[in-house]
Amino acid sequence: MSDKPVVVYGASGYTGRLVCEYLREYGVPFVAAGRNEDRLNESMSSHVAGIETADYEVTVVDHDVEALTELFKGAKVVLNTVGPFSKWGPPVVEAALAAGVHYTDTTGEQDWLITCDEKWGEAFADKGLLLSPGIAQMYTTGEIAAQVALEKPGLDTLDIAVFWGGSPTIASTQTILVNAATSTAHYLEQNQLVAFDAAAGLVPLVVPGQHELALSLPWGGTSHPIWFRRDPRVANVKAQGGVFNTALMHGVPQIVAAALEATKDMSEEDRDAALTATAAQVMNQMPPRENPRVNKSLDSVHASGPLGRAHCVIHGNSNYKQTGLLQAYAAYSLLQAPPKRVGFASGCQAFGHRELLGVLRTFGLVSEPVLTVQD
Ligand SMILES: NC(=O)c1ccc[n+]([C@@H]2O[C@H](COP(=O)([O-])OP(=O)(O)OC[C@H]3O[C@@H](n4cnc5c(N)ncnc54)[C@H](OP(=O)(O)O)[C@@H]3O)[C@@H](O)[C@H]2O)c1
């Protein structure tokens, strides 16, 4: 049972550490929870700036509903960073529901959002709790850009590009590969989810701020079609994205195709293990702390309607820091006021896009949105 109001599950990871760093900056007491005591202690003492003035404790917990429920009881919010979430998320959500705490995570997996919405959304709403998977740079920053563009009434179609620069973490690499290889990416067309053509391959995109075309993939479909599918203003959402590194983008479809071919006759368990091993060949160490001159984000949203258009671009830096900050702010906010929406909700739906933009701006992680409106 926790005597701190916030539990960070997966605190030893790259993102979990940053969540702890920003919780400390907001003055929020927390439990740094995970599966390995040495890694948790080492992560806190050596990788969380200012930890000596944080109010926290380290707790080891088994990854099952019973143990997690026991840990979450007494807390108000759980911030989960143990991904891939389609694989590891269900017991954490079940435990949050059983313990009566708000749940957020850092997913960018479209299939996990659909599962959360359809399987647990109503139960969380009935208890007055927030279920907000995906409070993270991908794709909350893009959602803020979309919401800013939608401040102009009469727009019903979102065409979204999301790009980032820098190294993915171990779990991010696993998540990208497992998600690309095992789930169907969707976009929203006239309020219906439609599967992307898996054979379409790389699509060149014109992105703001550079002359070179950027190569994009559906990137699992992203969170946007799911967040907007019950927004009465919006009928169509298509998102594409990837990394700025063109050579790496050329490699991604090949890595995924090779992994799919190699695992096609395997059991689910063996396939998971093989995909995890392939991901480890791509990335098997903690990336360095982010550098704003290297780690960049770009979210560009063209919103259109029959008689109008708006284009919103948000340039940012330090994508994992953006995620850590958004998570910490979500907890800080939930400790003081109910969310704007209970049950399944995005970051913007729960906390407001202007508020989240202000948070990212205050900490120097995104530029002022560049908004062009055609009346
Ligand atoms: N959407 C976004 O913008 C965004 C941003 C950041 C992160 N993410 C996602 O968040 C997730 C975490 O990323 P990360 O950067 O923190 O990765 P990471 O550095 O590899 O950390 C993964 C964390 O999960 C824990 N973990 C892994 N398997 C576990 C298991 N079976 N049981 C319990 N704990 C387990 C690890 O514990 P140990 O230390 O004991 O191994 C570690 O604490 C990934 O899915 C990533 O894609 C998304």
Tab-separated table of C-alpha atoms and ligand atoms in Angstrom:
chain	number	residue	atom	x	y	z
A	1	MET	CA	0.000	0.000	0.000
A	2	SER	CA	1.357	3.379	-1.032
A	3	ASP	CA	1.537	6.376	1.275
A	4	LYS	CA	2.583	8.601	-1.651
A	5	PRO	CA	-0.099	9.955	-4.021
A	6	VAL	CA	1.670	8.983	-7.266
A	7	VAL	CA	3.197	5.683	-8.430
A	8	VAL	CA	5.657	5.745	-11.343
A	9	TYR	CA	5.732	2.181	-12.653
A	10	GLY	CA	8.855	1.461	-14.707
A	11	ALA	CA	10.806	4.202	-12.920
A	12	SER	CA	14.151	2.579	-13.807
A	13	GLY	CA	13.555	3.191	-17.526
A	14	TYR	CA	14.689	6.157	-19.602
A	15	THR	CA	11.225	7.720	-19.584
A	16	GLY	CA	10.364	6.751	-15.997
A	17	ARG	CA	13.440	8.596	-14.735
A	18	LEU	CA	12.392	11.750	-16.554
A	19	VAL	CA	8.867	11.460	-15.123
A	20	CYS	CA	10.449	11.327	-11.645
A	21	GLU	CA	12.643	14.329	-12.451
A	22	TYR	CA	9.634	16.458	-13.367
A	23	LEU	CA	7.523	15.178	-10.428
A	24	ARG	CA	10.317	16.473	-8.219
A	25	GLU	CA	10.158	19.829	-10.005
A	26	TYR	CA	6.392	19.963	-9.333
A	27	GLY	CA	6.992	18.995	-5.679
A	28	VAL	CA	4.876	15.828	-5.997
A	29	PRO	CA	5.801	12.882	-3.701
A	30	PHE	CA	6.031	9.573	-5.565
A	31	VAL	CA	6.821	5.881	-5.415
A	32	ALA	CA	9.488	4.785	-7.905
A	33	ALA	CA	8.255	1.263	-8.677
A	34	GLY	CA	9.611	-1.503	-10.864
A	35	ARG	CA	10.886	-5.038	-10.988
A	36	ASN	CA	14.530	-4.634	-9.942
A	37	GLU	CA	15.626	-2.874	-6.760
A	38	ASP	CA	19.245	-2.280	-7.790
A	39	ARG	CA	18.261	-0.753	-11.129
A	40	LEU	CA	15.621	1.418	-9.437
A	41	ASN	CA	18.058	2.697	-6.782
A	42	GLU	CA	20.806	3.299	-9.322
A	43	SER	CA	18.378	5.070	-11.665
A	44	MET	CA	17.138	7.386	-8.936
A	45	SER	CA	20.525	8.199	-7.399
A	46	SER	CA	22.525	8.613	-10.630
A	47	HIS	CA	20.035	9.642	-13.320
A	48	VAL	CA	17.383	11.858	-11.762
A	49	ALA	CA	18.617	15.417	-11.495
A	50	GLY	CA	17.957	16.934	-8.060
A	51	ILE	CA	16.778	13.632	-6.550
A	52	GLU	CA	18.272	14.582	-3.159
A	53	THR	CA	15.392	17.015	-2.663
A	54	ALA	CA	12.609	14.697	-3.923
A	55	ASP	CA	10.070	13.092	-1.583
A	56	TYR	CA	10.086	9.499	-2.859
A	57	GLU	CA	10.588	5.844	-2.036
A	58	VAL	CA	11.647	2.851	-4.117
A	59	THR	CA	9.353	-0.198	-4.243
A	60	VAL	CA	9.797	-3.520	-6.009
A	61	VAL	CA	6.597	-5.103	-7.286
A	62	ASP	CA	5.655	-8.224	-9.243
A	63	HIS	CA	4.029	-7.688	-12.620
A	64	ASP	CA	0.611	-9.123	-11.725
A	65	VAL	CA	-2.793	-7.648	-10.918
A	66	GLU	CA	-2.757	-8.642	-7.246
A	67	ALA	CA	0.666	-7.212	-6.409
A	68	LEU	CA	0.097	-4.044	-8.445
A	69	THR	CA	-3.353	-3.481	-6.861
A	70	GLU	CA	-1.837	-3.764	-3.400
A	71	LEU	CA	0.844	-1.216	-4.345
A	72	PHE	CA	-1.609	1.244	-5.943
A	73	LYS	CA	-4.057	1.246	-2.981
A	74	GLY	CA	-3.679	4.529	-1.120
A	75	ALA	CA	-2.312	6.366	-4.177
A	76	LYS	CA	-4.366	8.627	-6.476
A	77	VAL	CA	-2.533	8.319	-9.812
A	78	VAL	CA	-0.426	5.676	-11.542
A	79	LEU	CA	1.939	6.747	-14.326
A	80	ASN	CA	2.876	3.620	-16.264
A	81	THR	CA	5.975	3.547	-18.491
A	82	VAL	CA	6.325	-0.234	-18.912
A	83	GLY	CA	5.834	-0.861	-22.628
A	84	PRO	CA	5.125	-2.231	-25.194
A	85	PHE	CA	1.752	-1.621	-23.587
A	86	SER	CA	-0.222	-4.112	-25.699
A	87	LYS	CA	2.058	-6.686	-24.141
A	88	TRP	CA	2.594	-5.462	-20.561
A	89	GLY	CA	-0.270	-2.983	-20.007
A	90	PRO	CA	-3.373	-5.097	-19.116
A	91	PRO	CA	-2.469	-6.053	-15.505
A	92	VAL	CA	-1.508	-2.449	-14.739
A	93	VAL	CA	-4.839	-1.066	-15.983
A	94	GLU	CA	-6.786	-3.824	-14.156
A	95	ALA	CA	-4.906	-3.015	-10.946
A	96	ALA	CA	-5.496	0.748	-11.286
A	97	LEU	CA	-9.228	0.072	-11.711
A	98	ALA	CA	-9.310	-2.321	-8.728
A	99	ALA	CA	-7.398	0.138	-6.518
A	100	GLY	CA	-9.519	3.123	-7.660
A	101	VAL	CA	-6.678	5.282	-9.042
A	102	HIS	CA	-6.367	7.367	-12.204
A	103	TYR	CA	-4.286	5.655	-14.934
A	104	THR	CA	-2.000	7.236	-17.516
A	105	ASP	CA	0.761	5.767	-19.667
A	106	THR	CA	3.202	6.785	-22.405
A	107	THR	CA	1.956	4.614	-25.247
A	108	GLY	CA	1.898	5.533	-28.919
A	109	GLU	CA	0.350	2.148	-29.841
A	110	GLN	CA	-2.971	2.557	-31.656
A	111	ASP	CA	-4.138	-0.994	-30.879
A	112	TRP	CA	-3.551	-0.407	-27.147
A	113	LEU	CA	-5.685	2.733	-27.254
A	114	ILE	CA	-8.518	0.819	-28.909
A	115	THR	CA	-8.267	-1.922	-26.260
A	116	CYS	CA	-8.304	0.600	-23.396
A	117	ASP	CA	-11.257	2.485	-24.863
A	118	GLU	CA	-13.389	-0.566	-25.612
A	119	LYS	CA	-12.451	-2.830	-22.690
A	120	TRP	CA	-12.084	-0.501	-19.696
A	121	GLY	CA	-13.280	3.006	-20.680
A	122	GLU	CA	-16.771	2.619	-19.242
A	123	ALA	CA	-15.609	1.002	-15.996
A	124	PHE	CA	-13.177	3.865	-15.339
A	125	ALA	CA	-15.893	6.425	-16.138
A	126	ASP	CA	-18.320	4.699	-13.732
A	127	LYS	CA	-15.776	5.158	-10.951
A	128	GLY	CA	-15.037	8.782	-11.872
A	129	LEU	CA	-11.491	7.821	-12.891
A	130	LEU	CA	-9.371	8.911	-15.841
A	131	LEU	CA	-8.006	6.272	-18.233
A	132	SER	CA	-5.520	8.169	-20.372
A	133	PRO	CA	-3.082	5.999	-22.284
A	134	GLY	CA	-0.694	8.039	-24.428
A	135	ILE	CA	0.139	11.190	-22.507
A	136	ALA	CA	3.470	11.519	-24.286
A	137	GLN	CA	5.285	13.490	-26.954
A	138	MET	CA	3.956	11.024	-29.515
A	139	TYR	CA	1.206	11.982	-29.811
A	140	THR	CA	0.077	14.634	-27.343
A	141	THR	CA	2.193	17.385	-28.933
A	142	GLY	CA	0.574	16.680	-32.309
A	143	GLU	CA	-2.831	16.581	-30.646
A	144	ILE	CA	-2.172	20.066	-29.255
A	145	ALA	CA	-1.354	21.243	-32.806
A	146	ALA	CA	-4.575	19.655	-34.099
A	147	GLN	CA	-6.664	21.238	-31.347
A	148	VAL	CA	-5.129	24.657	-32.004
A	149	ALA	CA	-5.992	24.316	-35.729
A	150	LEU	CA	-9.528	23.189	-34.813
A	151	GLU	CA	-10.110	26.410	-32.880
A	152	LYS	CA	-11.229	27.634	-36.299
A	153	PRO	CA	-14.792	26.265	-36.606
A	154	GLY	CA	-15.981	24.329	-39.653
A	155	LEU	CA	-12.951	22.090	-40.210
A	156	ASP	CA	-13.550	18.329	-40.374
A	157	THR	CA	-10.373	16.746	-41.789
A	158	LEU	CA	-6.952	16.366	-40.147
A	159	ASP	CA	-3.854	15.549	-42.181
A	160	ILE	CA	-1.055	15.028	-39.652
A	161	ALA	CA	2.711	14.573	-39.907
A	162	VAL	CA	4.906	13.695	-36.934
A	163	PHE	CA	8.708	13.481	-37.106
A	164	TRP	CA	11.467	13.219	-34.569
A	165	GLY	CA	15.253	13.157	-34.384
A	166	GLY	CA	17.459	11.260	-31.945
A	167	SER	CA	17.857	7.696	-30.663
A	168	PRO	CA	14.938	5.568	-29.521
A	169	THR	CA	15.247	3.754	-26.159
A	170	ILE	CA	15.314	-0.053	-25.784
A	171	ALA	CA	11.575	-0.314	-25.063
A	172	SER	CA	10.718	2.259	-27.748
A	173	THR	CA	12.579	0.180	-30.345
A	174	GLN	CA	10.758	-2.959	-29.187
A	175	THR	CA	7.471	-1.103	-29.259
A	176	ILE	CA	7.998	0.248	-32.783
A	177	LEU	CA	8.947	-3.188	-34.125
A	178	VAL	CA	6.340	-5.257	-32.264
A	179	ASN	CA	3.630	-2.744	-33.103
A	180	ALA	CA	4.568	-2.548	-36.799
A	181	ALA	CA	4.818	-6.326	-37.100
A	182	THR	CA	1.751	-7.437	-35.160
A	183	SER	CA	-0.957	-4.795	-35.360
A	184	THR	CA	-3.058	-3.124	-38.053
A	185	ALA	CA	-2.647	0.622	-38.557
A	186	HIS	CA	-5.855	2.603	-39.103
A	187	TYR	CA	-6.885	6.017	-40.252
A	188	LEU	CA	-10.320	7.594	-39.860
A	189	GLU	CA	-12.485	8.144	-42.946
A	190	GLN	CA	-15.992	9.544	-42.537
A	191	ASN	CA	-15.951	8.493	-38.867
A	192	GLN	CA	-14.970	4.885	-39.631
A	193	LEU	CA	-11.604	3.291	-38.900
A	194	VAL	CA	-10.036	2.060	-42.146
A	195	ALA	CA	-6.903	-0.097	-42.373
A	196	PHE	CA	-3.862	1.378	-44.125
A	197	ASP	CA	-2.642	-0.549	-47.144
A	198	ALA	CA	0.184	-2.533	-45.537
A	199	ALA	CA	1.967	-2.787	-48.892
A	200	ALA	CA	2.042	0.966	-49.546
A	201	GLY	CA	5.569	1.376	-48.160
A	202	LEU	CA	7.380	4.667	-47.635
A	203	VAL	CA	5.503	7.835	-48.567
A	204	PRO	CA	7.473	11.064	-49.170
A	205	LEU	CA	6.012	14.055	-47.336
A	206	VAL	CA	6.550	17.783	-47.600
A	207	VAL	CA	7.246	18.857	-44.026
A	208	PRO	CA	7.694	22.419	-42.803
A	209	GLY	CA	11.186	23.692	-42.122
A	210	GLN	CA	13.257	21.733	-44.645
A	211	HIS	CA	13.685	21.440	-48.409
A	212	GLU	CA	14.324	17.694	-48.462
A	213	LEU	CA	11.221	15.523	-48.597
A	214	ALA	CA	10.805	13.412	-45.453
A	215	LEU	CA	10.025	9.705	-45.739
A	216	SER	CA	7.032	8.542	-43.738
A	217	LEU	CA	5.156	5.412	-42.711
A	218	PRO	CA	1.772	5.052	-41.000
A	219	TRP	CA	3.844	4.388	-37.824
A	220	GLY	CA	1.183	2.072	-36.412
A	221	GLY	CA	-1.597	4.515	-37.295
A	222	THR	CA	-0.794	6.777	-34.296
A	223	SER	CA	-3.223	7.761	-31.539
A	224	HIS	CA	-4.959	10.564	-33.425
A	225	PRO	CA	-7.710	8.591	-35.254
A	226	ILE	CA	-8.756	7.053	-31.928
A	227	TRP	CA	-8.816	10.281	-29.963
A	228	PHE	CA	-10.833	12.098	-32.642
A	229	ARG	CA	-13.241	9.319	-33.601
A	230	ARG	CA	-15.897	10.619	-31.174
A	231	ASP	CA	-15.172	14.301	-31.719
A	232	PRO	CA	-18.243	15.674	-33.510
A	233	ARG	CA	-16.145	18.273	-35.345
A	234	VAL	CA	-13.872	15.722	-37.012
A	235	ALA	CA	-14.717	13.010	-39.590
A	236	ASN	CA	-11.328	12.255	-41.191
A	237	VAL	CA	-7.885	11.803	-39.608
A	238	LYS	CA	-4.784	10.477	-41.312
A	239	ALA	CA	-1.359	10.575	-39.680
A	240	GLN	CA	2.018	9.585	-41.114
A	241	GLY	CA	5.444	9.989	-39.613
A	242	GLY	CA	8.833	8.665	-38.699
A	243	VAL	CA	12.356	9.828	-37.993
A	244	PHE	CA	14.165	12.631	-39.844
A	245	ASN	CA	17.036	10.236	-40.633
A	246	THR	CA	16.280	9.166	-44.239
A	247	ALA	CA	18.724	6.244	-44.252
A	248	LEU	CA	17.114	4.839	-41.113
A	249	MET	CA	13.625	5.266	-42.629
A	250	HIS	CA	14.746	3.265	-45.684
A	251	GLY	CA	15.781	0.491	-43.292
A	252	VAL	CA	12.594	0.300	-41.206
A	253	PRO	CA	10.308	-1.501	-43.725
A	254	GLN	CA	13.121	-3.961	-44.483
A	255	ILE	CA	13.678	-4.745	-40.792
A	256	VAL	CA	9.928	-5.209	-40.241
A	257	ALA	CA	9.487	-7.364	-43.373
A	258	ALA	CA	12.451	-9.575	-42.431
A	259	ALA	CA	11.132	-9.966	-38.870
A	260	LEU	CA	7.655	-10.849	-40.148
A	261	GLU	CA	9.032	-13.431	-42.574
A	262	ALA	CA	11.268	-15.000	-39.924
A	263	THR	CA	8.466	-15.249	-37.335
A	264	LYS	CA	5.465	-16.132	-39.537
A	265	ASP	CA	5.201	-19.773	-38.422
A	266	MET	CA	6.017	-19.174	-34.762
A	267	SER	CA	3.728	-19.326	-31.745
A	268	GLU	CA	2.818	-15.923	-30.251
A	269	GLU	CA	5.296	-16.462	-27.419
A	270	ASP	CA	8.200	-17.424	-29.694
A	271	ARG	CA	7.369	-14.560	-32.062
A	272	ASP	CA	7.449	-12.062	-29.168
A	273	ALA	CA	10.827	-13.351	-28.064
A	274	ALA	CA	12.204	-13.233	-31.624
A	275	LEU	CA	10.921	-9.680	-32.209
A	276	THR	CA	12.388	-8.558	-28.867
A	277	ALA	CA	15.737	-10.076	-29.902
A	278	THR	CA	15.590	-8.303	-33.284
A	279	ALA	CA	14.810	-4.997	-31.525
A	280	ALA	CA	17.806	-5.542	-29.230
A	281	GLN	CA	20.057	-5.839	-32.301
A	282	VAL	CA	18.872	-2.364	-33.325
A	283	MET	CA	19.116	-0.795	-29.824
A	284	ASN	CA	20.375	-2.477	-26.643
A	285	GLN	CA	21.593	0.390	-24.494
A	286	MET	CA	20.238	3.492	-22.781
A	287	PRO	CA	20.592	6.471	-25.132
A	288	PRO	CA	22.429	9.493	-23.721
A	289	ARG	CA	20.552	12.281	-22.010
A	290	GLU	CA	18.807	14.331	-24.675
A	291	ASN	CA	20.442	17.296	-26.354
A	292	PRO	CA	18.062	19.942	-27.716
A	293	ARG	CA	20.400	20.490	-30.682
A	294	VAL	CA	20.010	16.825	-31.700
A	295	ASN	CA	16.715	15.567	-30.305
A	296	LYS	CA	13.962	17.385	-32.156
A	297	SER	CA	10.250	17.000	-32.738
A	298	LEU	CA	8.011	18.293	-35.477
A	299	ASP	CA	4.220	18.099	-35.456
A	300	SER	CA	2.390	19.512	-38.437
A	301	VAL	CA	-1.390	19.475	-38.855
A	302	HIS	CA	-3.343	20.593	-41.905
A	303	ALA	CA	-6.980	20.955	-40.854
A	304	SER	CA	-9.478	21.512	-43.613
A	305	GLY	CA	-13.184	21.775	-44.268
A	306	PRO	CA	-15.387	22.551	-47.238
A	307	LEU	CA	-14.652	26.291	-47.059
A	308	GLY	CA	-11.656	26.804	-44.846
A	309	ARG	CA	-8.175	25.672	-43.801
A	310	ALA	CA	-5.782	25.997	-40.917
A	311	HIS	CA	-2.202	24.771	-40.652
A	312	CYS	CA	-0.518	24.439	-37.280
A	313	VAL	CA	3.152	23.509	-36.794
A	314	ILE	CA	4.865	22.890	-33.463
A	315	HIS	CA	8.653	22.571	-33.448
A	316	GLY	CA	10.027	21.049	-30.260
A	317	ASN	CA	13.039	19.399	-28.707
A	318	SER	CA	13.901	16.603	-26.256
A	319	ASN	CA	11.011	14.281	-27.050
A	320	TYR	CA	11.454	12.053	-23.994
A	321	LYS	CA	11.630	15.101	-21.742
A	322	GLN	CA	8.347	16.309	-23.251
A	323	THR	CA	6.876	12.938	-22.290
A	324	GLY	CA	8.280	13.057	-18.738
A	325	LEU	CA	6.948	16.563	-18.237
A	326	LEU	CA	3.463	15.819	-19.621
A	327	GLN	CA	3.171	12.774	-17.353
A	328	ALA	CA	4.283	14.701	-14.267
A	329	TYR	CA	1.917	17.570	-15.038
A	330	ALA	CA	-0.977	15.115	-15.473
A	331	ALA	CA	-0.337	13.749	-11.965
A	332	TYR	CA	0.156	17.228	-10.473
A	333	SER	CA	-3.136	18.356	-11.998
A	334	LEU	CA	-5.092	15.243	-10.953
A	335	LEU	CA	-3.989	15.685	-7.336
A	336	GLN	CA	-5.688	19.079	-7.251
A	337	ALA	CA	-8.677	18.945	-9.580
A	338	PRO	CA	-10.761	16.345	-11.399
A	339	PRO	CA	-9.962	15.868	-15.086
A	340	LYS	CA	-12.160	17.622	-17.668
A	341	ARG	CA	-13.327	14.153	-18.765
A	342	VAL	CA	-13.386	10.772	-16.959
A	343	GLY	CA	-13.110	7.328	-18.531
A	344	PHE	CA	-11.066	7.007	-21.733
A	345	ALA	CA	-9.671	10.404	-22.706
A	346	SER	CA	-6.610	11.895	-24.372
A	347	GLY	CA	-4.267	14.324	-22.638
A	348	CYS	CA	-5.929	17.312	-24.314
A	349	GLN	CA	-9.436	16.022	-23.554
A	350	ALA	CA	-8.512	15.507	-19.880
A	351	PHE	CA	-6.428	18.639	-19.230
A	352	GLY	CA	-7.025	21.078	-22.106
A	353	HIS	CA	-4.728	21.681	-25.087
A	354	ARG	CA	-3.917	25.296	-24.200
A	355	GLU	CA	-2.921	24.209	-20.657
A	356	LEU	CA	-0.632	21.431	-21.959
A	357	LEU	CA	0.883	23.779	-24.525
A	358	GLY	CA	1.586	26.252	-21.729
A	359	VAL	CA	3.302	23.519	-19.702
A	360	LEU	CA	5.591	22.521	-22.592
A	361	ARG	CA	6.320	26.179	-23.402
A	362	THR	CA	7.110	27.031	-19.765
A	363	PHE	CA	9.809	24.362	-19.645
A	364	GLY	CA	11.298	25.415	-23.009
A	365	LEU	CA	10.444	22.196	-24.861
A	366	VAL	CA	8.292	23.520	-27.732
A	367	SER	CA	8.148	26.692	-29.775
A	368	GLU	CA	5.063	28.867	-30.056
A	369	PRO	CA	2.778	27.136	-32.621
A	370	VAL	CA	3.036	28.545	-36.137
A	371	LEU	CA	-0.595	28.935	-37.183
A	372	THR	CA	-1.764	29.888	-40.661
A	373	VAL	CA	-5.504	30.298	-41.097
A	374	GLN	CA	-7.363	30.748	-44.373
A	375	ASP	CA	-10.879	32.163	-44.040
B	1	LIG	N1	4.749	7.926	-27.252
B	1	LIG	C1	5.890	8.502	-26.891
B	1	LIG	O1	6.205	9.637	-27.275
B	1	LIG	C2	6.773	7.776	-25.939
B	1	LIG	C3	7.787	8.455	-25.264
B	1	LIG	C4	8.564	7.754	-24.362
B	1	LIG	C5	8.338	6.403	-24.144
B	1	LIG	N2	7.339	5.773	-24.799
B	1	LIG	C6	7.055	4.344	-24.577
B	1	LIG	O2	7.176	4.066	-23.181
B	1	LIG	C7	7.703	2.779	-22.992
B	1	LIG	C8	8.945	2.862	-22.083
B	1	LIG	O3	9.956	3.545	-22.731
B	1	LIG	P1	11.364	3.830	-22.041
B	1	LIG	O4	11.979	4.899	-22.848
B	1	LIG	O5	11.231	4.120	-20.581
B	1	LIG	O6	12.106	2.426	-22.223
B	1	LIG	P2	13.241	1.731	-21.355
B	1	LIG	O7	14.302	2.711	-20.987
B	1	LIG	O8	13.648	0.520	-22.102
B	1	LIG	O9	12.486	1.314	-19.985
B	1	LIG	C9	11.534	0.292	-19.911
B	1	LIG	C10	11.034	0.170	-18.479
B	1	LIG	O10	10.067	-0.885	-18.415
B	1	LIG	C11	10.507	-1.868	-17.451
B	1	LIG	N3	10.101	-3.187	-17.886
B	1	LIG	C12	10.349	-3.773	-19.092
B	1	LIG	N4	9.795	-5.006	-19.126
B	1	LIG	C13	9.181	-5.190	-17.916
B	1	LIG	C14	8.450	-6.254	-17.348
B	1	LIG	N5	8.242	-7.379	-18.029
B	1	LIG	N6	7.967	-6.097	-16.085
B	1	LIG	C15	8.183	-4.968	-15.404
B	1	LIG	N7	8.890	-3.932	-15.878
B	1	LIG	C16	9.385	-4.046	-17.137
B	1	LIG	C17	12.019	-1.703	-17.393
B	1	LIG	O11	12.493	-2.242	-16.175
B	1	LIG	P3	14.051	-2.675	-15.965
B	1	LIG	O12	14.828	-1.413	-15.751
B	1	LIG	O13	13.992	-3.527	-14.750
B	1	LIG	O14	14.461	-3.409	-17.207
B	1	LIG	C18	12.134	-0.181	-17.461
B	1	LIG	O15	11.818	0.401	-16.219
B	1	LIG	C19	7.973	2.214	-24.399
B	1	LIG	O16	6.875	1.410	-24.789
B	1	LIG	C20	8.045	3.445	-25.271
B	1	LIG	O17	7.660	3.195	-26.617
B	1	LIG	C21	6.570	6.427	-25.709
